[in-house]
mmCIF file of C-alpha atoms in Angstrom:
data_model
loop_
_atom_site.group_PDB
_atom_site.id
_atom_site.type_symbol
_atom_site.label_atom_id
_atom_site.label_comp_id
_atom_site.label_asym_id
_atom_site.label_seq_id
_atom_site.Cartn_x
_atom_site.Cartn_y
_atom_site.Cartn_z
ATOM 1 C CA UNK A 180 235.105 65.642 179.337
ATOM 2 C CA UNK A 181 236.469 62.036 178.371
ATOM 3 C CA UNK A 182 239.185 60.640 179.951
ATOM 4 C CA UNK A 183 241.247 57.818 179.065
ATOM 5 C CA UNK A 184 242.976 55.491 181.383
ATOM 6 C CA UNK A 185 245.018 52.615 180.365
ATOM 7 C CA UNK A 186 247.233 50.164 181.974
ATOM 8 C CA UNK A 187 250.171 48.943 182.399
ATOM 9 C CA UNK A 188 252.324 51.679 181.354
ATOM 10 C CA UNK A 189 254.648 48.824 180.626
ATOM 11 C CA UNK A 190 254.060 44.891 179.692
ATOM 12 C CA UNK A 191 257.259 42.554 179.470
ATOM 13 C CA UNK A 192 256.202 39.656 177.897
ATOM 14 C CA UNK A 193 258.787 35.963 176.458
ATOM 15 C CA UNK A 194 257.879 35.402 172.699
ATOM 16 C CA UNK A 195 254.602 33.612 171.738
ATOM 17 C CA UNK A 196 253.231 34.371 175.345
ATOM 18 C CA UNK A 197 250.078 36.694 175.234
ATOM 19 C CA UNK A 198 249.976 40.324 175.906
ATOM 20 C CA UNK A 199 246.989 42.274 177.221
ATOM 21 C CA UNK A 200 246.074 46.024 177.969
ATOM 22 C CA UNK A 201 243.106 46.965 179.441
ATOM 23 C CA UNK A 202 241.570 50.897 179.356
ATOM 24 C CA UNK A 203 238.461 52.495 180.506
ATOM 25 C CA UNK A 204 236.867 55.360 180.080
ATOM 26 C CA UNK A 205 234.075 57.683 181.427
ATOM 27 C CA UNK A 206 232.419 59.344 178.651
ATOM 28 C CA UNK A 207 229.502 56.994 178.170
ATOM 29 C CA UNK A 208 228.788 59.035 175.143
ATOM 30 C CA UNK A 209 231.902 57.549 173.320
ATOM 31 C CA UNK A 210 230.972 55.455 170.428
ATOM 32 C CA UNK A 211 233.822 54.458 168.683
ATOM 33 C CA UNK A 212 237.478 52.701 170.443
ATOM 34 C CA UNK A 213 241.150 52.337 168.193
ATOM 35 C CA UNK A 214 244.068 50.824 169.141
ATOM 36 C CA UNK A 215 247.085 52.388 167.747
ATOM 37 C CA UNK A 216 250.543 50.999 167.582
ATOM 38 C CA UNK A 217 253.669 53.626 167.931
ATOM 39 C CA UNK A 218 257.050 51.711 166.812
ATOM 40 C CA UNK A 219 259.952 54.102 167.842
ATOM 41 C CA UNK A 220 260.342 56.951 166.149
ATOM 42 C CA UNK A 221 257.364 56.410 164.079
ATOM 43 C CA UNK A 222 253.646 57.505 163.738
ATOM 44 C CA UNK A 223 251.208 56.034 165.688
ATOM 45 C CA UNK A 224 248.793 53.784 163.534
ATOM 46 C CA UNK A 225 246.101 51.943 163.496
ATOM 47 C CA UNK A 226 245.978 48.199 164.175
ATOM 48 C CA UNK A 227 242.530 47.578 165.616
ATOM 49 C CA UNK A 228 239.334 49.248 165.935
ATOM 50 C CA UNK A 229 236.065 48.337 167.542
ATOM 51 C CA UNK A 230 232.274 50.683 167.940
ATOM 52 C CA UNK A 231 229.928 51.008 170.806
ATOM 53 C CA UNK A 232 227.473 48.430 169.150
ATOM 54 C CA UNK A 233 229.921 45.653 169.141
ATOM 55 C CA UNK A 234 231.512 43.259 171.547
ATOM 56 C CA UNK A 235 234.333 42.006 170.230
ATOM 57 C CA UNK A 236 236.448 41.723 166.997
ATOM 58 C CA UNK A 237 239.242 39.858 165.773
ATOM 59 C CA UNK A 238 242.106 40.110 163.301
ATOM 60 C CA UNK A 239 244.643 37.393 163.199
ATOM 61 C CA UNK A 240 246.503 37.746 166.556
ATOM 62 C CA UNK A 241 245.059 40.504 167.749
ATOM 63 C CA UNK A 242 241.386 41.117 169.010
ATOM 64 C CA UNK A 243 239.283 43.734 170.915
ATOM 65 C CA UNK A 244 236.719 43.478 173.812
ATOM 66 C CA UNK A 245 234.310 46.109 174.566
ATOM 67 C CA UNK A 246 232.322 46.050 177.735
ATOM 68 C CA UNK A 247 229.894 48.953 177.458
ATOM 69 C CA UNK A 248 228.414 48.642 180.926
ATOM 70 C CA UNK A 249 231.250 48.756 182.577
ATOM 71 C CA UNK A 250 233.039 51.291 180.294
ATOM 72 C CA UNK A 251 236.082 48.747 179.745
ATOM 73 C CA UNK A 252 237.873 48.106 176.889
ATOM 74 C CA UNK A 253 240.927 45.657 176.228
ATOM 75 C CA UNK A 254 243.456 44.638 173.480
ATOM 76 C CA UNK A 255 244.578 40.940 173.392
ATOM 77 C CA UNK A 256 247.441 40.258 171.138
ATOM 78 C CA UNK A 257 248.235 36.509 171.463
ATOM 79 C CA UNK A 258 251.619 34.772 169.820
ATOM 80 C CA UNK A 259 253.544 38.094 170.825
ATOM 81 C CA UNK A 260 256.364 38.304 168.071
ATOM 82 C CA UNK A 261 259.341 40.801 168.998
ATOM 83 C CA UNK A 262 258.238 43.293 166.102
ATOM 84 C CA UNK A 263 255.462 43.587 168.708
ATOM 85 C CA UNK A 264 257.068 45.436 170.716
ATOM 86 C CA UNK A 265 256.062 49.097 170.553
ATOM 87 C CA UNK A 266 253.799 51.431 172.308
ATOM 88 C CA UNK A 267 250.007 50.947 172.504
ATOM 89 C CA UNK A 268 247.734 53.620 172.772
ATOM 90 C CA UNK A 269 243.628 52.708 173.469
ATOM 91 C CA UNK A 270 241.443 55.810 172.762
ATOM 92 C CA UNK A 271 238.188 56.561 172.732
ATOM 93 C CA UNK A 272 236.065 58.700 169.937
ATOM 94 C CA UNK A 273 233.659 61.223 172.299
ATOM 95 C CA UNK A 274 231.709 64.310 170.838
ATOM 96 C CA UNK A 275 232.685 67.729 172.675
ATOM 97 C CA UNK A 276 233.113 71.047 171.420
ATOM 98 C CA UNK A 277 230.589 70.831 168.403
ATOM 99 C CA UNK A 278 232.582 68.150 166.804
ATOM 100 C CA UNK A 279 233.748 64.527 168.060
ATOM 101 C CA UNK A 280 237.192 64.259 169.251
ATOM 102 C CA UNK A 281 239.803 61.521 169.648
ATOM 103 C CA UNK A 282 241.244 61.180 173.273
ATOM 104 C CA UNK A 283 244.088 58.689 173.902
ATOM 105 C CA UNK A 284 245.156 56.976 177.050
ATOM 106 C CA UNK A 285 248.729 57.020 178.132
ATOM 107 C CA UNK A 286 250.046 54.566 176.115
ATOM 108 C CA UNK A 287 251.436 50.542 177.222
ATOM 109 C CA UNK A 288 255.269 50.129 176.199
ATOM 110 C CA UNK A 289 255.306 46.756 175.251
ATOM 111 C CA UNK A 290 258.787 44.226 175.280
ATOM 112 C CA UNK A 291 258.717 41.342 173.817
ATOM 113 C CA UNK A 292 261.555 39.239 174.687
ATOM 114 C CA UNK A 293 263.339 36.747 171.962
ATOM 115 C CA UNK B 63 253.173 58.849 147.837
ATOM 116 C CA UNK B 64 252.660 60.293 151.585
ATOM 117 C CA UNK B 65 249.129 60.728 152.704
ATOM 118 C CA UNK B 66 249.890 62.668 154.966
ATOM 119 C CA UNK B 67 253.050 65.059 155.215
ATOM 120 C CA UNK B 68 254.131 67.400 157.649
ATOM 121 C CA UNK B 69 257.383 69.815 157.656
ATOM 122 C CA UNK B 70 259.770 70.738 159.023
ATOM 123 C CA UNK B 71 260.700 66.956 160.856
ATOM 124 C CA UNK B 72 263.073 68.731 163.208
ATOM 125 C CA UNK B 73 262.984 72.197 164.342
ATOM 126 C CA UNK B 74 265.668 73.338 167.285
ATOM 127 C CA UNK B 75 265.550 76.995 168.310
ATOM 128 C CA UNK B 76 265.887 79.566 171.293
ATOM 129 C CA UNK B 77 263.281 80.690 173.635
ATOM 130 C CA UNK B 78 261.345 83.295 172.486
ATOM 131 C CA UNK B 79 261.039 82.399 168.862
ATOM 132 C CA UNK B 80 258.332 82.275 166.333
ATOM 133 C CA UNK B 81 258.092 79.129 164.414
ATOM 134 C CA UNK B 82 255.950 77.253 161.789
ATOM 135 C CA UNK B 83 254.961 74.077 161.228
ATOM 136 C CA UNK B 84 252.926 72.854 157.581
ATOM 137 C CA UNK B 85 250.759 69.837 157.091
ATOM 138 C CA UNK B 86 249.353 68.399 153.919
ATOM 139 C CA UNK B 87 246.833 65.723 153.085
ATOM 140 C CA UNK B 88 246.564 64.050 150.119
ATOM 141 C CA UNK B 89 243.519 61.717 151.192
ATOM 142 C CA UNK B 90 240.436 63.975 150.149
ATOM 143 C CA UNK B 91 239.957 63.820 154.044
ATOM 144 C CA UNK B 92 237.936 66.855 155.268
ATOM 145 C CA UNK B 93 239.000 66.801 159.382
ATOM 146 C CA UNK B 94 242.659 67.741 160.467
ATOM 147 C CA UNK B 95 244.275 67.579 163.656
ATOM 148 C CA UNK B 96 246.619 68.824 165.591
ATOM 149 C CA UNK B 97 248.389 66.367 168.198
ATOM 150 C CA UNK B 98 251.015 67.394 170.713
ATOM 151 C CA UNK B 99 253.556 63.540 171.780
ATOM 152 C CA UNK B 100 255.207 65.098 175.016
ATOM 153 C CA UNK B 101 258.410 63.228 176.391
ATOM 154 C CA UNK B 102 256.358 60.551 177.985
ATOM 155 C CA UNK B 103 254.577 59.553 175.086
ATOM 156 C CA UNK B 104 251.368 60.717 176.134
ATOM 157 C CA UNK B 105 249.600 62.338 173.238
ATOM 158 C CA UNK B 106 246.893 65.055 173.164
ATOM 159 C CA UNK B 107 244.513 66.834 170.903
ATOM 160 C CA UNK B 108 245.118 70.310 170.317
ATOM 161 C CA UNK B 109 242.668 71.582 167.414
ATOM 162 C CA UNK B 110 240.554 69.756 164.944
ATOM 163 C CA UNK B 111 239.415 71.746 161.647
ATOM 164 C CA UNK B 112 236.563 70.439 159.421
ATOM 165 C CA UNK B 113 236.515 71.401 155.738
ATOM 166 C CA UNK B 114 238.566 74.729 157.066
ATOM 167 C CA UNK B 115 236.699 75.088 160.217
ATOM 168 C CA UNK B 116 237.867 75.330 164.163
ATOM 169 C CA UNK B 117 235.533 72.648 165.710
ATOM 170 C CA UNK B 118 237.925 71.835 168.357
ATOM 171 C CA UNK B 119 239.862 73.816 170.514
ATOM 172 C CA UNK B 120 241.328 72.363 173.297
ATOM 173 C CA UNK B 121 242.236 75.372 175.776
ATOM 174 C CA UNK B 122 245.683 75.203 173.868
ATOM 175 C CA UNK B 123 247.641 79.045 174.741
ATOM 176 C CA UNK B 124 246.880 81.846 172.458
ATOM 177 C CA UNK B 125 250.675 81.764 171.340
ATOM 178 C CA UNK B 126 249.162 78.819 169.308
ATOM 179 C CA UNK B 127 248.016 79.908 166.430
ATOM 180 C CA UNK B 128 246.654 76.922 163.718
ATOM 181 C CA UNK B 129 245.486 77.880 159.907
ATOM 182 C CA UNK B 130 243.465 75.865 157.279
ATOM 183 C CA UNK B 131 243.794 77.493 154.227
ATOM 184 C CA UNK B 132 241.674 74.815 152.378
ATOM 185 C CA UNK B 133 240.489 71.449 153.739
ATOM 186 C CA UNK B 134 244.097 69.887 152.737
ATOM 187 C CA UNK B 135 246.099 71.698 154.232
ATOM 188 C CA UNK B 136 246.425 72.363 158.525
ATOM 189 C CA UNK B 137 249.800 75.138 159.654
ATOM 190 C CA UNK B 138 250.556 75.302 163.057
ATOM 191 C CA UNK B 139 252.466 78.569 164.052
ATOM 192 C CA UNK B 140 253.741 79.055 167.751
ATOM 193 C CA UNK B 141 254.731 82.538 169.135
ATOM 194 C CA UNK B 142 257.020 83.428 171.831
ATOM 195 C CA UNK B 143 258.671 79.795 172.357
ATOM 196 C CA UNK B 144 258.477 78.350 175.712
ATOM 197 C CA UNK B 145 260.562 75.520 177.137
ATOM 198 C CA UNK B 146 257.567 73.763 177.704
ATOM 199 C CA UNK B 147 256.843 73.755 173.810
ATOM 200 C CA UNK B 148 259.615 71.111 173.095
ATOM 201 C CA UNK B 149 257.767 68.051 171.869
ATOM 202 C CA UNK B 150 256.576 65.849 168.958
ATOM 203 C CA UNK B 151 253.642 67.822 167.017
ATOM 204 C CA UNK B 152 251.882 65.047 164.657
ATOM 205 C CA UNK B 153 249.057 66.298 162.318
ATOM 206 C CA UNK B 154 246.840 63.900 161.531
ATOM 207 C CA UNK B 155 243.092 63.911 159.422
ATOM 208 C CA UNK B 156 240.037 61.515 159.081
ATOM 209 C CA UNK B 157 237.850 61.344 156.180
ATOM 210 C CA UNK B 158 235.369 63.361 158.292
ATOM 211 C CA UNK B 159 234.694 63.413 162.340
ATOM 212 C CA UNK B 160 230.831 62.032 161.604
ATOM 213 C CA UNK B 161 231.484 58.387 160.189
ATOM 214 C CA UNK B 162 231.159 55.627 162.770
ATOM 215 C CA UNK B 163 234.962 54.526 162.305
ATOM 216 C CA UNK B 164 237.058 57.715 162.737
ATOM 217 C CA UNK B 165 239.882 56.554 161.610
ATOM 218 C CA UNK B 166 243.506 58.716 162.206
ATOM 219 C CA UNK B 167 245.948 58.818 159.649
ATOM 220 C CA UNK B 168 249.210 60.211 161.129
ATOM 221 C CA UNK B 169 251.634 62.441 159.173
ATOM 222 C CA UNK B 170 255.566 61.417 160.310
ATOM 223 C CA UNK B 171 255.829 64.154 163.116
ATOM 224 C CA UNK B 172 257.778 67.072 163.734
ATOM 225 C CA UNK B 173 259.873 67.306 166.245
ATOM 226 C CA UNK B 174 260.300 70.490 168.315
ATOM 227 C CA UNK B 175 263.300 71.232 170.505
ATOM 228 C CA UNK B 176 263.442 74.847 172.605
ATOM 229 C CA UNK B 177 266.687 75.341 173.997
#
């Protein structure tokens, strides 16, 4: 089955420095790659998303790579602002058990300092 | 208006216990989800229903017992309690599991805490 692995587990970063996470996965079936953010004692929501059939996308600060070959895929948040700061999961969309299924990596605790 | 709701938010009880917990969606999705958050964050699928059928079961314990009455709505009940149990339970649904851009909408949570 898929499996997820991101890194760092945590990312300490001063204010209007980049941040980036990286994840890969093994599934080379997986077609589809979120990013969710997770502010404490909140849901987990979506900030970014990118599919199989694209390299990279933008939005404002934050952006997406995809490196198929190499099953790779990274989050680059530039500016970082302190309500940054929150967990990041990557995940990967991967069919199994007659349906497709999400599978998140570990999540990236990220600090941005003021 | 919540698009996706979950209750109870917080749940504390002994060992042993049975216990329920209900999720709605009000987004016309037709895929729900179970996730289990453990202490370290790290989140996992448990069971995935599509238009009120099991399509993913992810070798969760037979003391977990999910129901989709209709394609809005995904209960979680738990039997026998174990220590192990304690955790955040998020439902979550997708408008289906097909579409190129999956995308999760998470209900608030529910934490569970077995003492």
């Amino acid at each position: 089955g898929e499996n997820v692995e991101q890194h760092p587990s945590t990312l300490s970063v001063q204010e209007g420095d980049s941040a980036v996470i990286k994840c890969t996965y093994s599934d080379s079936a997986s077609n589809y790659f979120p990013w969710y953010k997770q502010e404490l004692g909140k849901r987990p929501q979506l900030i970014i998303d990118i599919r199989s059939n694209v390299g990279e996308k933008k939005d404002q600060r934050i952006a997406v790579t995809l490196n198929k070959t190499a099953k790779h895929f990274s989050l680059h948040i530039t500016e970082t602002q302190p309500e940054d700061s929150a967990v990041y999961f990557c995940a990967a969309r991967t069919p199994g058990g007659g349906g497709f299924k999400t599978i998140f990596g570990a999540g990236t605790r990220l600090f941005v300092k003021a | 208006d919540t698009a996706v709701s979950q209750t109870p938010k917080y749940l504390v009880t002994q060992m042993g216990n049975d216990k329920s917990i209900k999720c709605e969606q009000n987004l016309g999705h037709d895929t729900m989800y179970w996730y289990k958050q453990d202490s370290k964050k790290f989140l996992k699928i448990m069971f995935s229903y599509n238009n009120k059928e099991l399509i993913i079961n992810e070798t969760v314990p037979n003391r977990f017992s999910p129901k989709s009455p209709d394609k809005a709505h995904l209960n979680l009940h738990i039997n026998s309690l174990e220590l192990g149990d304690s955790a955040v339970y998020f439902c979550a649904s997708s408008q289906d599991q097909y579409s190129g851009a999956n995308v999760l909408t998470f209900g608030a949570g529910s934490r569970l805490t077995v003492l």
